[in-house]
């Protein structure tokens, strides 16, 4: 049985065993971990994870690949396959008391940003996440204010998680080869949040609107949401752009606008 990679599912399979070993070492799986893999594909990461941890839940959309995945991982451990779209998957369904989820995935690059925004909703039941992503996406996740990569994805991810870029992975490590460089990143929920916001949805909406027209000043992008005085009360100059604001300035503004 041979599987032909499907572009629409973002299928670029890992074939470089030294990179696979390095990813597994970075994850450092343990026997009783509650491991969840997104997009197991043919099992490049699934098999070694299963061999160490003994049990693993995977979420895979392509039903045609599942027989091969089962065959490749046979006898490695207890594999539970959820043939579902990860963007609709309820991660609470996998959560058992006291055991937070460790999420792993060589993600389909075409939907990696929506996947991260989806996972942000489950940050309270996540212990850590290790992802292979397009290098540009890792740069955006880790970007600081003032950097051109800094945007809504950076703010919302850094609000929930510590972001640690780990190492680069070249196109030759995959079959078929992607046209872009890749990188592994670790995301770990903050033990103590760097900021607190009473209304997370309002904070998220504010950040979204602020970055909706990146080149414009906040005086313009936020004009139907807040006054110049409210911007200044959060230590923001009305002529600044969203990409210049720290997490703290976003939270101060959100707290001024949405006091409970
Ligand atoms: N883990 C394998 C590896 O490293 O070789 C495959 C990685 S491949 C980049 C992405 C995987 O995600 C594919 O198996 C693909 O079928 C699966 N996938 C794509 N879209 C998905 C979705 N919406 N939900 C769940 N899995 C998806």
Coordinates of C-alpha atoms and ligand atoms in Angstrom, one line a residue:
X1 CA 0.0 0.0 0.0
X2 CA 1.5 3.4 -1.0
X3 CA 0.0 6.7 0.0
X4 CA 0.1 9.6 -2.4
X5 CA 0.6 12.8 -0.4
X6 CA -2.5 15.2 -0.6
X7 CA -1.8 18.8 -1.0
X8 CA -5.2 19.9 0.2
X9 CA -4.4 18.2 3.6
X10 CA -1.0 19.9 3.8
X11 CA 0.7 16.5 3.7
X12 CA 4.5 16.8 3.9
X13 CA 5.7 13.7 5.7
X14 CA 8.8 13.7 7.9
X15 CA 11.5 11.3 6.5
X16 CA 14.7 12.4 8.3
X17 CA 15.2 10.1 11.2
X18 CA 17.8 12.4 12.9
X19 CA 15.2 15.2 12.9
X20 CA 12.5 12.9 14.2
X21 CA 14.9 11.8 17.0
X22 CA 15.6 15.4 17.8
X23 CA 11.9 16.3 18.0
X24 CA 11.2 13.3 20.3
X25 CA 14.1 14.3 22.5
X26 CA 12.7 17.9 22.7
X27 CA 9.2 16.5 23.7
X28 CA 10.8 14.1 26.2
X29 CA 7.6 11.9 26.5
X30 CA 7.1 9.9 29.7
X31 CA 5.0 6.8 30.3
X32 CA 2.0 8.4 31.9
X33 CA 1.8 11.5 29.8
X34 CA -1.6 12.4 28.2
X35 CA -0.2 12.8 24.7
X36 CA -2.3 14.1 21.8
X37 CA -0.9 14.3 18.2
X38 CA -2.5 16.5 15.5
X39 CA -2.2 15.1 12.0
X40 CA -0.2 11.8 12.6
X41 CA -0.2 11.0 8.8
X42 CA 1.9 7.9 8.2
X43 CA 3.1 7.8 11.8
X44 CA 6.6 9.4 11.6
X45 CA 6.2 10.9 15.1
X46 CA 3.3 8.7 16.3
X47 CA 5.3 5.4 16.3
X48 CA 8.3 6.7 18.5
X49 CA 5.9 8.6 20.8
X50 CA 3.7 5.5 21.2
X51 CA 6.7 3.2 21.9
X52 CA 7.7 5.4 24.8
X53 CA 4.4 6.6 26.2
X54 CA 2.4 3.4 25.6
X55 CA -0.9 5.3 24.8
X56 CA -1.6 8.1 22.4
X57 CA -4.7 9.9 21.0
X58 CA -4.4 11.2 17.4
X59 CA -6.6 13.5 15.4
X60 CA -6.4 12.9 11.6
X61 CA -8.8 14.2 9.0
X62 CA -7.7 12.0 6.0
X63 CA -9.6 8.8 6.4
X64 CA -7.7 7.1 3.6
X65 CA -4.4 7.3 5.5
X66 CA -5.7 5.7 8.6
X67 CA -5.3 2.0 7.6
X68 CA -1.6 2.7 6.8
X69 CA -1.1 4.6 10.1
X70 CA -2.6 1.6 12.0
X71 CA -0.4 -0.8 10.1
X72 CA 2.8 1.3 10.8
X73 CA 2.0 1.7 14.5
X74 CA 0.8 -1.9 15.1
X75 CA 2.2 -3.4 18.3
X76 CA 3.7 -0.1 19.4
X77 CA 1.1 0.7 22.0
X78 CA -2.5 1.8 22.6
X79 CA -3.4 4.1 19.7
X80 CA -6.8 5.9 19.7
X81 CA -7.6 7.5 16.3
X82 CA -10.1 10.4 16.1
X83 CA -11.0 10.8 12.4
X84 CA -12.0 14.4 12.7
X85 CA -11.1 18.0 11.7
X86 CA -8.8 19.4 14.4
X87 CA -10.4 22.8 14.0
X88 CA -13.7 21.3 15.2
X89 CA -12.2 19.0 17.8
X90 CA -13.2 19.5 21.5
X91 CA -9.9 18.9 23.4
X92 CA -11.9 18.9 26.7
X93 CA -13.1 15.4 25.6
X94 CA -9.6 14.1 26.1
X95 CA -8.9 15.8 29.5
X96 CA -8.9 13.6 32.6
X97 CA -8.6 15.1 36.1
X98 CA -5.1 16.2 37.1
X99 CA -3.5 15.3 33.7
X100 CA -3.1 18.1 31.4
X101 CA -2.6 17.5 27.7
X102 CA 0.8 17.4 25.9
X103 CA 0.0 18.3 22.3
X104 CA 2.3 17.5 19.4
X105 CA 2.1 18.0 15.6
X106 CA 3.8 18.5 12.4
X107 CA 0.9 20.7 11.5
X108 CA -0.7 21.1 8.0
X109 CA 0.8 24.5 7.1
X110 CA -2.2 25.8 5.2
X111 CA -4.3 25.9 8.5
X112 CA -1.6 26.2 11.2
X113 CA -2.6 29.7 12.3
X114 CA -6.3 28.8 12.7
X115 CA -5.2 25.6 14.6
X116 CA -3.2 27.8 17.1
X117 CA -6.2 30.2 17.6
X118 CA -8.4 27.1 18.2
X119 CA -6.0 25.7 20.8
X120 CA -5.7 29.0 22.7
X121 CA -9.3 28.3 23.9
X122 CA -8.0 25.1 25.7
X123 CA -4.9 26.6 27.3
X124 CA -6.1 25.8 30.8
X125 CA -6.0 22.0 30.1
X126 CA -2.7 22.1 28.2
X127 CA 0.6 21.2 29.8
X128 CA 2.7 22.0 26.7
X129 CA 2.7 21.9 22.9
X130 CA 5.5 21.1 20.4
X131 CA 4.8 22.0 16.8
X132 CA 6.5 21.9 13.4
X133 CA 5.5 25.0 11.6
X134 CA 6.6 27.1 8.7
X135 CA 9.6 29.1 10.0
X136 CA 7.8 32.4 9.3
X137 CA 4.9 31.4 11.6
X138 CA 7.4 30.6 14.4
X139 CA 8.9 34.0 13.8
X140 CA 5.5 35.6 14.2
X141 CA 4.7 33.6 17.3
X142 CA 7.9 34.8 19.0
X143 CA 8.0 38.4 17.7
X144 CA 8.4 41.4 20.0
X145 CA 6.7 44.8 19.6
X146 CA 8.3 46.9 16.9
X147 CA 9.3 43.9 14.8
X148 CA 7.5 43.6 11.4
X149 CA 6.5 40.0 12.3
X150 CA 4.6 41.1 15.4
X151 CA 0.8 40.9 15.0
X152 CA -2.4 39.4 16.4
X153 CA -1.0 35.9 16.4
X154 CA 2.0 37.1 18.5
X155 CA -0.1 38.9 21.0
X156 CA -2.8 36.3 21.5
X157 CA -0.2 33.4 21.7
X158 CA 2.1 35.3 24.1
X159 CA -0.9 36.2 26.3
X160 CA -1.5 32.5 26.9
X161 CA 1.9 30.8 26.3
X162 CA 5.6 31.1 26.7
X163 CA 7.0 30.7 23.2
X164 CA 10.4 29.0 22.7
X165 CA 11.6 28.5 19.2
X166 CA 13.8 25.3 19.3
X167 CA 15.5 24.5 15.9
X168 CA 15.2 24.8 12.2
X169 CA 14.2 22.0 9.8
X170 CA 15.2 22.1 6.1
X171 CA 12.8 21.1 3.2
X172 CA 14.9 18.0 2.6
X173 CA 13.6 16.5 5.8
X174 CA 10.2 15.9 4.2
X175 CA 8.6 14.0 1.4
X176 CA 7.3 15.8 -0.6
X177 CA 9.6 18.8 0.1
X178 CA 7.7 22.0 1.2
X179 CA 8.8 25.2 -0.6
X180 CA 9.5 26.9 2.7
X181 CA 11.8 26.4 5.7
X182 CA 10.3 24.9 8.9
X183 CA 11.0 25.2 12.6
X184 CA 10.1 23.5 15.8
X185 CA 8.5 25.6 18.5
X186 CA 7.5 24.8 22.1
X187 CA 4.5 26.6 23.6
X188 CA 3.9 26.3 27.4
X189 CA 1.0 28.0 29.2
X190 CA 2.3 30.7 31.7
X191 CA 2.4 29.5 35.3
X192 CA 1.6 33.1 36.2
X193 CA -0.1 35.1 33.5
X194 CA 2.1 38.1 32.4
X195 CA -1.1 40.3 32.3
X196 CA -4.7 39.8 33.5
X197 CA -7.8 40.8 31.6
X198 CA -11.3 40.5 33.1
X199 CA -12.9 39.9 29.8
X200 CA -10.9 37.7 27.4
X201 CA -13.3 37.9 24.5
X202 CA -13.3 41.8 24.7
X203 CA -9.4 41.7 24.8
X204 CA -9.3 39.4 21.8
X205 CA -11.7 41.6 19.8
X206 CA -9.7 44.7 20.7
X207 CA -6.4 43.1 19.5
X208 CA -8.1 41.9 16.3
X209 CA -9.5 45.3 15.5
X210 CA -6.2 47.0 16.3
X211 CA -4.3 44.8 13.8
X212 CA -7.1 44.9 11.2
X213 CA -5.2 47.7 9.3
X214 CA -1.6 47.3 10.5
X215 CA -0.3 50.5 8.7
X216 CA -2.9 52.8 10.2
X217 CA -2.5 54.6 13.5
X218 CA -4.6 53.5 16.5
X219 CA -6.4 56.8 16.5
X220 CA -7.9 55.6 13.2
X221 CA -8.2 51.8 13.6
X222 CA -9.9 52.1 17.0
X223 CA -11.9 55.2 16.5
X224 CA -15.3 53.6 17.0
X225 CA -14.0 51.7 20.1
X226 CA -12.2 54.2 22.2
X227 CA -11.4 57.9 22.7
X228 CA -8.0 59.6 22.5
X229 CA -8.2 60.1 26.3
X230 CA -8.7 56.4 26.8
X231 CA -5.7 55.6 24.6
X232 CA -3.6 58.1 26.6
X233 CA -4.8 56.6 29.9
X234 CA -3.3 53.3 28.8
X235 CA 0.0 55.1 28.0
X236 CA -0.6 54.8 24.3
X237 CA 0.1 57.7 21.9
X238 CA -2.8 58.0 19.4
X239 CA -0.3 58.2 16.6
X240 CA 1.2 54.7 17.4
X241 CA 0.4 51.6 15.4
X242 CA -0.7 48.3 16.8
X243 CA 2.6 46.6 16.0
X244 CA 4.3 49.0 18.5
X245 CA 2.2 48.1 21.5
X246 CA 3.3 45.7 24.3
X247 CA 1.0 43.0 25.8
X248 CA 0.7 45.3 28.9
X249 CA -0.5 48.3 26.8
X250 CA -3.1 46.1 25.1
X251 CA -4.3 44.8 28.5
X252 CA -4.3 48.2 30.1
X253 CA -6.5 49.6 27.2
X254 CA -8.8 46.6 27.4
X255 CA -9.2 47.0 31.1
X256 CA -10.0 50.7 30.8
X257 CA -12.6 49.9 28.1
X258 CA -14.2 46.9 29.6
X259 CA -14.3 47.3 33.4
X260 CA -16.6 44.8 34.9
Ligands
LIG1 N1 2.8 13.8 11.3 C1 3.1 13.3 9.9 C2 4.6 13.5 9.7 O1 5.2 14.3 10.4 O2 5.1 12.9 8.7 C3 2.2 14.1 8.9 C4 2.3 15.6 9.0 S1 1.5 16.4 7.6 C5 2.5 17.9 7.6 C6 0.0 17.0 8.3 C7 -1.0 16.0 8.7 O3 -2.2 16.6 9.2 C8 -1.5 15.1 7.6 O4 -1.5 13.7 8.0 C9 -2.9 15.6 7.2 O5 -3.7 14.6 6.7 C10 -3.4 16.0 8.6 N2 -4.4 17.0 8.5 C11 -4.6 18.0 7.6 N3 -5.7 18.8 7.9 C12 -6.2 18.3 9.1 C13 -7.2 18.7 9.9 N4 -8.0 19.8 9.6 N5 -7.5 18.0 11.0 C14 -6.7 16.9 11.4 N6 -5.6 16.5 10.6 C15 -5.4 17.2 9.5

